Amino acid sequence: MAFEGLLEDPVIQKYLHELVGPTGMPVAAAPPDGEVTDEELAQELNLELNDVRRALFILYENDLASYRRLRDEDSGWLTYLWTFEYDQIPENLEEEMHRLLEALDEREEYERMHEFYLCEICSIRFEFGEAMDFGFECPECGSPLEAMENEQLIEAMNGRIEALAEELHVER
Ligand SMILES: [Zn+2]
């Protein structure tokens, strides 16, 4: 198998699983060397042809597979020959981690810049302005809204942000 080392990485397994889902995982986890048709894959993996096609299409959309079409000269039927392009995976993963880091940064700033109030009965959180509009009473159940600390959450986020930044070699 061409990408054996890559596929032993649990991060990559999780990434593929998130892309194609449990039904598509047999396709994504067993990329053959060279070209293969969807029918061959379905037969080999004992899967529905539609499930194989769906997984291949998702891989294609994420630049992890490519295909070329062949027309059978006698029947006129088109055959799709698929090639798995898993060399892209590390790069895709890194891009995804950069996006995650940005999202975490934004979220951390939002948490830091706002005050929150909580209805402990409904577990609904309100920003200060909203809580004030509701007269510090839960609009759902009428309970008083209590000021809510989010320092622990912010700390946890900062831990994740630091770890990600370090892994991505991003200067903070
Ligand atoms: Zn409530």
JSON list of C-alpha atoms and ligand atoms in Angstrom, two decimals:
[
{"chain": "A", "resi": 1, "resn": "MET", "atom": "CA", "xyz": [0.00, 0.00, 0.00]},
{"chain": "A", "resi": 2, "resn": "ALA", "atom": "CA", "xyz": [1.39, 3.38, -0.99]},
{"chain": "A", "resi": 3, "resn": "PHE", "atom": "CA", "xyz": [0.41, 5.49, 1.98]},
{"chain": "A", "resi": 4, "resn": "GLU", "atom": "CA", "xyz": [0.77, 2.99, 4.79]},
{"chain": "A", "resi": 5, "resn": "GLY", "atom": "CA", "xyz": [2.81, 5.25, 7.06]},
{"chain": "A", "resi": 6, "resn": "LEU", "atom": "CA", "xyz": [0.38, 8.14, 6.69]},
{"chain": "A", "resi": 7, "resn": "LEU", "atom": "CA", "xyz": [-2.62, 5.99, 7.46]},
{"chain": "A", "resi": 8, "resn": "GLU", "atom": "CA", "xyz": [-1.22, 4.74, 10.73]},
{"chain": "A", "resi": 9, "resn": "ASP", "atom": "CA", "xyz": [-1.33, 8.30, 12.07]},
{"chain": "A", "resi": 10, "resn": "PRO", "atom": "CA", "xyz": [-4.44, 8.62, 14.29]},
{"chain": "A", "resi": 11, "resn": "VAL", "atom": "CA", "xyz": [-4.77, 12.33, 13.44]},
{"chain": "A", "resi": 12, "resn": "ILE", "atom": "CA", "xyz": [-4.97, 11.45, 9.76]},
{"chain": "A", "resi": 13, "resn": "GLN", "atom": "CA", "xyz": [-7.41, 8.62, 10.42]},
{"chain": "A", "resi": 14, "resn": "LYS", "atom": "CA", "xyz": [-9.65, 11.02, 12.31]},
{"chain": "A", "resi": 15, "resn": "TYR", "atom": "CA", "xyz": [-9.34, 13.59, 9.54]},
{"chain": "A", "resi": 16, "resn": "LEU", "atom": "CA", "xyz": [-10.39, 11.06, 6.90]},
{"chain": "A", "resi": 17, "resn": "HIS", "atom": "CA", "xyz": [-13.19, 9.77, 9.09]},
{"chain": "A", "resi": 18, "resn": "GLU", "atom": "CA", "xyz": [-14.56, 13.28, 9.51]},
{"chain": "A", "resi": 19, "resn": "LEU", "atom": "CA", "xyz": [-14.47, 13.79, 5.75]},
{"chain": "A", "resi": 20, "resn": "VAL", "atom": "CA", "xyz": [-16.06, 10.59, 4.48]},
{"chain": "A", "resi": 21, "resn": "GLY", "atom": "CA", "xyz": [-17.93, 9.29, 7.54]},
{"chain": "A", "resi": 22, "resn": "PRO", "atom": "CA", "xyz": [-18.12, 5.69, 8.74]},
{"chain": "A", "resi": 23, "resn": "THR", "atom": "CA", "xyz": [-19.62, 4.39, 5.48]},
{"chain": "A", "resi": 24, "resn": "GLY", "atom": "CA", "xyz": [-16.85, 5.87, 3.38]},
{"chain": "A", "resi": 25, "resn": "MET", "atom": "CA", "xyz": [-14.04, 4.95, 5.73]},
{"chain": "A", "resi": 26, "resn": "PRO", "atom": "CA", "xyz": [-13.25, 1.54, 4.17]},
{"chain": "A", "resi": 27, "resn": "VAL", "atom": "CA", "xyz": [-12.65, 3.38, 0.87]},
{"chain": "A", "resi": 28, "resn": "ALA", "atom": "CA", "xyz": [-10.57, 6.16, 2.41]},
{"chain": "A", "resi": 29, "resn": "ALA", "atom": "CA", "xyz": [-8.54, 3.85, 4.63]},
{"chain": "A", "resi": 30, "resn": "ALA", "atom": "CA", "xyz": [-7.44, 1.44, 1.92]},
{"chain": "A", "resi": 31, "resn": "PRO", "atom": "CA", "xyz": [-6.10, 3.46, -0.98]},
{"chain": "A", "resi": 32, "resn": "PRO", "atom": "CA", "xyz": [-4.75, 1.09, -3.62]},
{"chain": "A", "resi": 33, "resn": "ASP", "atom": "CA", "xyz": [-1.57, 1.67, -5.59]},
{"chain": "A", "resi": 34, "resn": "GLY", "atom": "CA", "xyz": [-2.27, 3.14, -8.97]},
{"chain": "A", "resi": 35, "resn": "GLU", "atom": "CA", "xyz": [-5.62, 3.49, -10.64]},
{"chain": "A", "resi": 36, "resn": "VAL", "atom": "CA", "xyz": [-8.82, 1.77, -9.67]},
{"chain": "A", "resi": 37, "resn": "THR", "atom": "CA", "xyz": [-12.46, 1.95, -10.75]},
{"chain": "A", "resi": 38, "resn": "ASP", "atom": "CA", "xyz": [-15.36, 2.53, -8.40]},
{"chain": "A", "resi": 39, "resn": "GLU", "atom": "CA", "xyz": [-16.74, -0.90, -9.34]},
{"chain": "A", "resi": 40, "resn": "GLU", "atom": "CA", "xyz": [-13.47, -2.61, -8.47]},
{"chain": "A", "resi": 41, "resn": "LEU", "atom": "CA", "xyz": [-13.42, -0.86, -5.10]},
{"chain": "A", "resi": 42, "resn": "ALA", "atom": "CA", "xyz": [-17.04, -1.76, -4.37]},
{"chain": "A", "resi": 43, "resn": "GLN", "atom": "CA", "xyz": [-16.36, -5.39, -5.17]},
{"chain": "A", "resi": 44, "resn": "GLU", "atom": "CA", "xyz": [-13.08, -5.57, -3.30]},
{"chain": "A", "resi": 45, "resn": "LEU", "atom": "CA", "xyz": [-14.43, -3.86, -0.17]},
{"chain": "A", "resi": 46, "resn": "ASN", "atom": "CA", "xyz": [-17.86, -5.44, -0.42]},
{"chain": "A", "resi": 47, "resn": "LEU", "atom": "CA", "xyz": [-19.61, -2.06, -0.38]},
{"chain": "A", "resi": 48, "resn": "GLU", "atom": "CA", "xyz": [-22.53, -0.48, -2.21]},
{"chain": "A", "resi": 49, "resn": "LEU", "atom": "CA", "xyz": [-21.38, 1.23, -5.37]},
{"chain": "A", "resi": 50, "resn": "ASN", "atom": "CA", "xyz": [-23.15, 4.44, -4.29]},
{"chain": "A", "resi": 51, "resn": "ASP", "atom": "CA", "xyz": [-21.27, 4.53, -0.99]},
{"chain": "A", "resi": 52, "resn": "VAL", "atom": "CA", "xyz": [-17.97, 4.06, -2.82]},
{"chain": "A", "resi": 53, "resn": "ARG", "atom": "CA", "xyz": [-18.84, 6.85, -5.27]},
{"chain": "A", "resi": 54, "resn": "ARG", "atom": "CA", "xyz": [-19.86, 9.20, -2.48]},
{"chain": "A", "resi": 55, "resn": "ALA", "atom": "CA", "xyz": [-16.59, 8.62, -0.62]},
{"chain": "A", "resi": 56, "resn": "LEU", "atom": "CA", "xyz": [-14.55, 9.07, -3.81]},
{"chain": "A", "resi": 57, "resn": "PHE", "atom": "CA", "xyz": [-16.33, 12.30, -4.59]},
{"chain": "A", "resi": 58, "resn": "ILE", "atom": "CA", "xyz": [-15.66, 13.70, -1.13]},
{"chain": "A", "resi": 59, "resn": "LEU", "atom": "CA", "xyz": [-11.98, 12.77, -1.47]},
{"chain": "A", "resi": 60, "resn": "TYR", "atom": "CA", "xyz": [-11.97, 14.42, -4.89]},
{"chain": "A", "resi": 61, "resn": "GLU", "atom": "CA", "xyz": [-13.49, 17.63, -3.51]},
{"chain": "A", "resi": 62, "resn": "ASN", "atom": "CA", "xyz": [-10.75, 17.74, -0.91]},
{"chain": "A", "resi": 63, "resn": "ASP", "atom": "CA", "xyz": [-7.98, 17.21, -3.48]},
{"chain": "A", "resi": 64, "resn": "LEU", "atom": "CA", "xyz": [-7.29, 13.73, -2.10]},
{"chain": "A", "resi": 65, "resn": "ALA", "atom": "CA", "xyz": [-8.29, 11.83, -5.22]},
{"chain": "A", "resi": 66, "resn": "SER", "atom": "CA", "xyz": [-8.34, 12.47, -8.94]},
{"chain": "A", "resi": 67, "resn": "TYR", "atom": "CA", "xyz": [-9.86, 10.61, -11.86]},
{"chain": "A", "resi": 68, "resn": "ARG", "atom": "CA", "xyz": [-9.65, 10.25, -15.58]},
{"chain": "A", "resi": 69, "resn": "ARG", "atom": "CA", "xyz": [-12.41, 9.05, -17.85]},
{"chain": "A", "resi": 70, "resn": "LEU", "atom": "CA", "xyz": [-12.09, 6.29, -20.38]},
{"chain": "A", "resi": 71, "resn": "ARG", "atom": "CA", "xyz": [-14.71, 5.57, -23.02]},
{"chain": "A", "resi": 72, "resn": "ASP", "atom": "CA", "xyz": [-15.12, 1.97, -24.05]},
{"chain": "A", "resi": 73, "resn": "GLU", "atom": "CA", "xyz": [-15.00, 2.03, -27.83]},
{"chain": "A", "resi": 74, "resn": "ASP", "atom": "CA", "xyz": [-17.49, -0.81, -28.26]},
{"chain": "A", "resi": 75, "resn": "SER", "atom": "CA", "xyz": [-20.14, 0.00, -25.69]},
{"chain": "A", "resi": 76, "resn": "GLY", "atom": "CA", "xyz": [-19.59, 3.76, -25.41]},
{"chain": "A", "resi": 77, "resn": "TRP", "atom": "CA", "xyz": [-19.64, 3.39, -21.61]},
{"chain": "A", "resi": 78, "resn": "LEU", "atom": "CA", "xyz": [-17.53, 5.72, -19.54]},
{"chain": "A", "resi": 79, "resn": "THR", "atom": "CA", "xyz": [-15.21, 4.29, -16.94]},
{"chain": "A", "resi": 80, "resn": "TYR", "atom": "CA", "xyz": [-13.73, 6.43, -14.20]},
{"chain": "A", "resi": 81, "resn": "LEU", "atom": "CA", "xyz": [-10.21, 5.53, -13.18]},
{"chain": "A", "resi": 82, "resn": "TRP", "atom": "CA", "xyz": [-9.43, 6.89, -9.75]},
{"chain": "A", "resi": 83, "resn": "THR", "atom": "CA", "xyz": [-6.07, 7.72, -8.22]},
{"chain": "A", "resi": 84, "resn": "PHE", "atom": "CA", "xyz": [-5.68, 8.48, -4.55]},
{"chain": "A", "resi": 85, "resn": "GLU", "atom": "CA", "xyz": [-3.59, 11.60, -3.88]},
{"chain": "A", "resi": 86, "resn": "TYR", "atom": "CA", "xyz": [-2.83, 11.33, -0.22]},
{"chain": "A", "resi": 87, "resn": "ASP", "atom": "CA", "xyz": [0.41, 13.30, -0.50]},
{"chain": "A", "resi": 88, "resn": "GLN", "atom": "CA", "xyz": [-1.88, 16.29, 0.02]},
{"chain": "A", "resi": 89, "resn": "ILE", "atom": "CA", "xyz": [-3.02, 15.19, 3.46]},
{"chain": "A", "resi": 90, "resn": "PRO", "atom": "CA", "xyz": [-0.33, 16.75, 5.66]},
{"chain": "A", "resi": 91, "resn": "GLU", "atom": "CA", "xyz": [-0.75, 20.08, 3.86]},
{"chain": "A", "resi": 92, "resn": "ASN", "atom": "CA", "xyz": [-4.56, 19.96, 4.16]},
{"chain": "A", "resi": 93, "resn": "LEU", "atom": "CA", "xyz": [-4.30, 19.15, 7.84]},
{"chain": "A", "resi": 94, "resn": "GLU", "atom": "CA", "xyz": [-1.98, 22.04, 8.45]},
{"chain": "A", "resi": 95, "resn": "GLU", "atom": "CA", "xyz": [-4.34, 24.43, 6.68]},
{"chain": "A", "resi": 96, "resn": "GLU", "atom": "CA", "xyz": [-7.18, 23.14, 8.80]},
{"chain": "A", "resi": 97, "resn": "MET", "atom": "CA", "xyz": [-5.17, 23.69, 11.97]},
{"chain": "A", "resi": 98, "resn": "HIS", "atom": "CA", "xyz": [-4.44, 27.26, 10.92]},
{"chain": "A", "resi": 99, "resn": "ARG", "atom": "CA", "xyz": [-8.16, 27.85, 10.44]},
{"chain": "A", "resi": 100, "resn": "LEU", "atom": "CA", "xyz": [-8.86, 26.32, 13.84]},
{"chain": "A", "resi": 101, "resn": "LEU", "atom": "CA", "xyz": [-6.25, 28.56, 15.42]},
{"chain": "A", "resi": 102, "resn": "GLU", "atom": "CA", "xyz": [-7.83, 31.65, 13.89]},
{"chain": "A", "resi": 103, "resn": "ALA", "atom": "CA", "xyz": [-11.28, 30.61, 15.06]},
{"chain": "A", "resi": 104, "resn": "LEU", "atom": "CA", "xyz": [-9.98, 29.95, 18.57]},
{"chain": "A", "resi": 105, "resn": "ASP", "atom": "CA", "xyz": [-8.25, 33.33, 18.67]},
{"chain": "A", "resi": 106, "resn": "GLU", "atom": "CA", "xyz": [-11.49, 35.07, 17.69]},
{"chain": "A", "resi": 107, "resn": "ARG", "atom": "CA", "xyz": [-13.52, 33.09, 20.19]},
{"chain": "A", "resi": 108, "resn": "GLU", "atom": "CA", "xyz": [-11.02, 33.75, 22.96]},
{"chain": "A", "resi": 109, "resn": "GLU", "atom": "CA", "xyz": [-11.19, 37.47, 22.28]},
{"chain": "A", "resi": 110, "resn": "TYR", "atom": "CA", "xyz": [-14.99, 37.38, 22.30]},
{"chain": "A", "resi": 111, "resn": "GLU", "atom": "CA", "xyz": [-14.98, 35.58, 25.65]},
{"chain": "A", "resi": 112, "resn": "ARG", "atom": "CA", "xyz": [-12.45, 38.02, 27.07]},
{"chain": "A", "resi": 113, "resn": "MET", "atom": "CA", "xyz": [-14.27, 41.15, 25.87]},
{"chain": "A", "resi": 114, "resn": "HIS", "atom": "CA", "xyz": [-17.74, 40.22, 27.09]},
{"chain": "A", "resi": 115, "resn": "GLU", "atom": "CA", "xyz": [-19.51, 39.69, 30.37]},
{"chain": "A", "resi": 116, "resn": "PHE", "atom": "CA", "xyz": [-21.94, 36.83, 30.59]},
{"chain": "A", "resi": 117, "resn": "TYR", "atom": "CA", "xyz": [-25.01, 35.97, 32.61]},
{"chain": "A", "resi": 118, "resn": "LEU", "atom": "CA", "xyz": [-26.47, 32.53, 33.07]},
{"chain": "A", "resi": 119, "resn": "CYS", "atom": "CA", "xyz": [-29.86, 31.01, 33.78]},
{"chain": "A", "resi": 120, "resn": "GLU", "atom": "CA", "xyz": [-28.88, 28.00, 35.81]},
{"chain": "A", "resi": 121, "resn": "ILE", "atom": "CA", "xyz": [-32.25, 26.34, 35.27]},
{"chain": "A", "resi": 122, "resn": "CYS", "atom": "CA", "xyz": [-32.21, 26.50, 31.46]},
{"chain": "A", "resi": 123, "resn": "SER", "atom": "CA", "xyz": [-28.42, 26.56, 31.06]},
{"chain": "A", "resi": 124, "resn": "ILE", "atom": "CA", "xyz": [-28.77, 29.49, 28.68]},
{"chain": "A", "resi": 125, "resn": "ARG", "atom": "CA", "xyz": [-26.04, 32.08, 28.58]},
{"chain": "A", "resi": 126, "resn": "PHE", "atom": "CA", "xyz": [-26.66, 35.75, 27.81]},
{"chain": "A", "resi": 127, "resn": "GLU", "atom": "CA", "xyz": [-24.31, 38.60, 27.00]},
{"chain": "A", "resi": 128, "resn": "PHE", "atom": "CA", "xyz": [-24.47, 41.49, 29.45]},
{"chain": "A", "resi": 129, "resn": "GLY", "atom": "CA", "xyz": [-26.52, 43.65, 27.08]},
{"chain": "A", "resi": 130, "resn": "GLU", "atom": "CA", "xyz": [-29.07, 40.90, 26.49]},
{"chain": "A", "resi": 131, "resn": "ALA", "atom": "CA", "xyz": [-29.31, 40.14, 30.20]},
{"chain": "A", "resi": 132, "resn": "MET", "atom": "CA", "xyz": [-29.93, 43.81, 30.88]},
{"chain": "A", "resi": 133, "resn": "ASP", "atom": "CA", "xyz": [-32.66, 43.94, 28.21]},
{"chain": "A", "resi": 134, "resn": "PHE", "atom": "CA", "xyz": [-34.38, 41.04, 29.96]},
{"chain": "A", "resi": 135, "resn": "GLY", "atom": "CA", "xyz": [-34.08, 42.83, 33.33]},
{"chain": "A", "resi": 136, "resn": "PHE", "atom": "CA", "xyz": [-31.67, 40.07, 34.45]},
{"chain": "A", "resi": 137, "resn": "GLU", "atom": "CA", "xyz": [-34.53, 37.57, 34.37]},
{"chain": "A", "resi": 138, "resn": "CYS", "atom": "CA", "xyz": [-34.50, 34.49, 32.16]},
{"chain": "A", "resi": 139, "resn": "PRO", "atom": "CA", "xyz": [-36.95, 35.05, 29.27]},
{"chain": "A", "resi": 140, "resn": "GLU", "atom": "CA", "xyz": [-37.70, 31.29, 29.24]},
{"chain": "A", "resi": 141, "resn": "CYS", "atom": "CA", "xyz": [-38.42, 30.57, 32.92]},
{"chain": "A", "resi": 142, "resn": "GLY", "atom": "CA", "xyz": [-38.24, 33.89, 34.77]},
{"chain": "A", "resi": 143, "resn": "SER", "atom": "CA", "xyz": [-35.38, 32.84, 37.07]},
{"chain": "A", "resi": 144, "resn": "PRO", "atom": "CA", "xyz": [-32.84, 35.50, 38.01]},
{"chain": "A", "resi": 145, "resn": "LEU", "atom": "CA", "xyz": [-29.77, 35.56, 35.74]},
{"chain": "A", "resi": 146, "resn": "GLU", "atom": "CA", "xyz": [-26.48, 35.14, 37.57]},
{"chain": "A", "resi": 147, "resn": "ALA", "atom": "CA", "xyz": [-23.16, 36.67, 36.58]},
{"chain": "A", "resi": 148, "resn": "MET", "atom": "CA", "xyz": [-21.00, 33.96, 35.09]},
{"chain": "A", "resi": 149, "resn": "GLU", "atom": "CA", "xyz": [-17.26, 33.55, 35.28]},
{"chain": "A", "resi": 150, "resn": "ASN", "atom": "CA", "xyz": [-15.62, 32.43, 32.06]},
{"chain": "A", "resi": 151, "resn": "GLU", "atom": "CA", "xyz": [-12.01, 32.66, 33.15]},
{"chain": "A", "resi": 152, "resn": "GLN", "atom": "CA", "xyz": [-11.58, 28.90, 33.22]},
{"chain": "A", "resi": 153, "resn": "LEU", "atom": "CA", "xyz": [-12.96, 28.64, 29.72]},
{"chain": "A", "resi": 154, "resn": "ILE", "atom": "CA", "xyz": [-10.59, 31.38, 28.55]},
{"chain": "A", "resi": 155, "resn": "GLU", "atom": "CA", "xyz": [-7.67, 29.65, 30.24]},
{"chain": "A", "resi": 156, "resn": "ALA", "atom": "CA", "xyz": [-8.53, 26.35, 28.59]},
{"chain": "A", "resi": 157, "resn": "MET", "atom": "CA", "xyz": [-8.78, 28.09, 25.22]},
{"chain": "A", "resi": 158, "resn": "ASN", "atom": "CA", "xyz": [-5.43, 29.76, 25.72]},
{"chain": "A", "resi": 159, "resn": "GLY", "atom": "CA", "xyz": [-3.92, 26.37, 26.49]},
{"chain": "A", "resi": 160, "resn": "ARG", "atom": "CA", "xyz": [-5.24, 24.98, 23.22]},
{"chain": "A", "resi": 161, "resn": "ILE", "atom": "CA", "xyz": [-4.17, 28.11, 21.32]},
{"chain": "A", "resi": 162, "resn": "GLU", "atom": "CA", "xyz": [-0.63, 27.87, 22.69]},
{"chain": "A", "resi": 163, "resn": "ALA", "atom": "CA", "xyz": [-0.36, 24.18, 21.88]},
{"chain": "A", "resi": 164, "resn": "LEU", "atom": "CA", "xyz": [-1.64, 24.71, 18.34]},
{"chain": "A", "resi": 165, "resn": "ALA", "atom": "CA", "xyz": [0.60, 27.73, 17.75]},
{"chain": "A", "resi": 166, "resn": "GLU", "atom": "CA", "xyz": [3.60, 25.75, 18.91]},
{"chain": "A", "resi": 167, "resn": "GLU", "atom": "CA", "xyz": [2.74, 22.81, 16.69]},
{"chain": "A", "resi": 168, "resn": "LEU", "atom": "CA", "xyz": [2.30, 25.14, 13.71]},
{"chain": "A", "resi": 169, "resn": "HIS", "atom": "CA", "xyz": [5.43, 27.15, 14.61]},
{"chain": "A", "resi": 170, "resn": "VAL", "atom": "CA", "xyz": [3.38, 30.34, 14.67]},
{"chain": "A", "resi": 171, "resn": "GLU", "atom": "CA", "xyz": [5.02, 33.26, 16.44]},
{"chain": "A", "resi": 172, "resn": "ARG", "atom": "CA", "xyz": [2.67, 34.75, 19.03]},
{"chain": "B", "resi": 1, "resn": "ZN", "atom": "ZN", "xyz": [-34.33, 29.92, 32.54]}
]
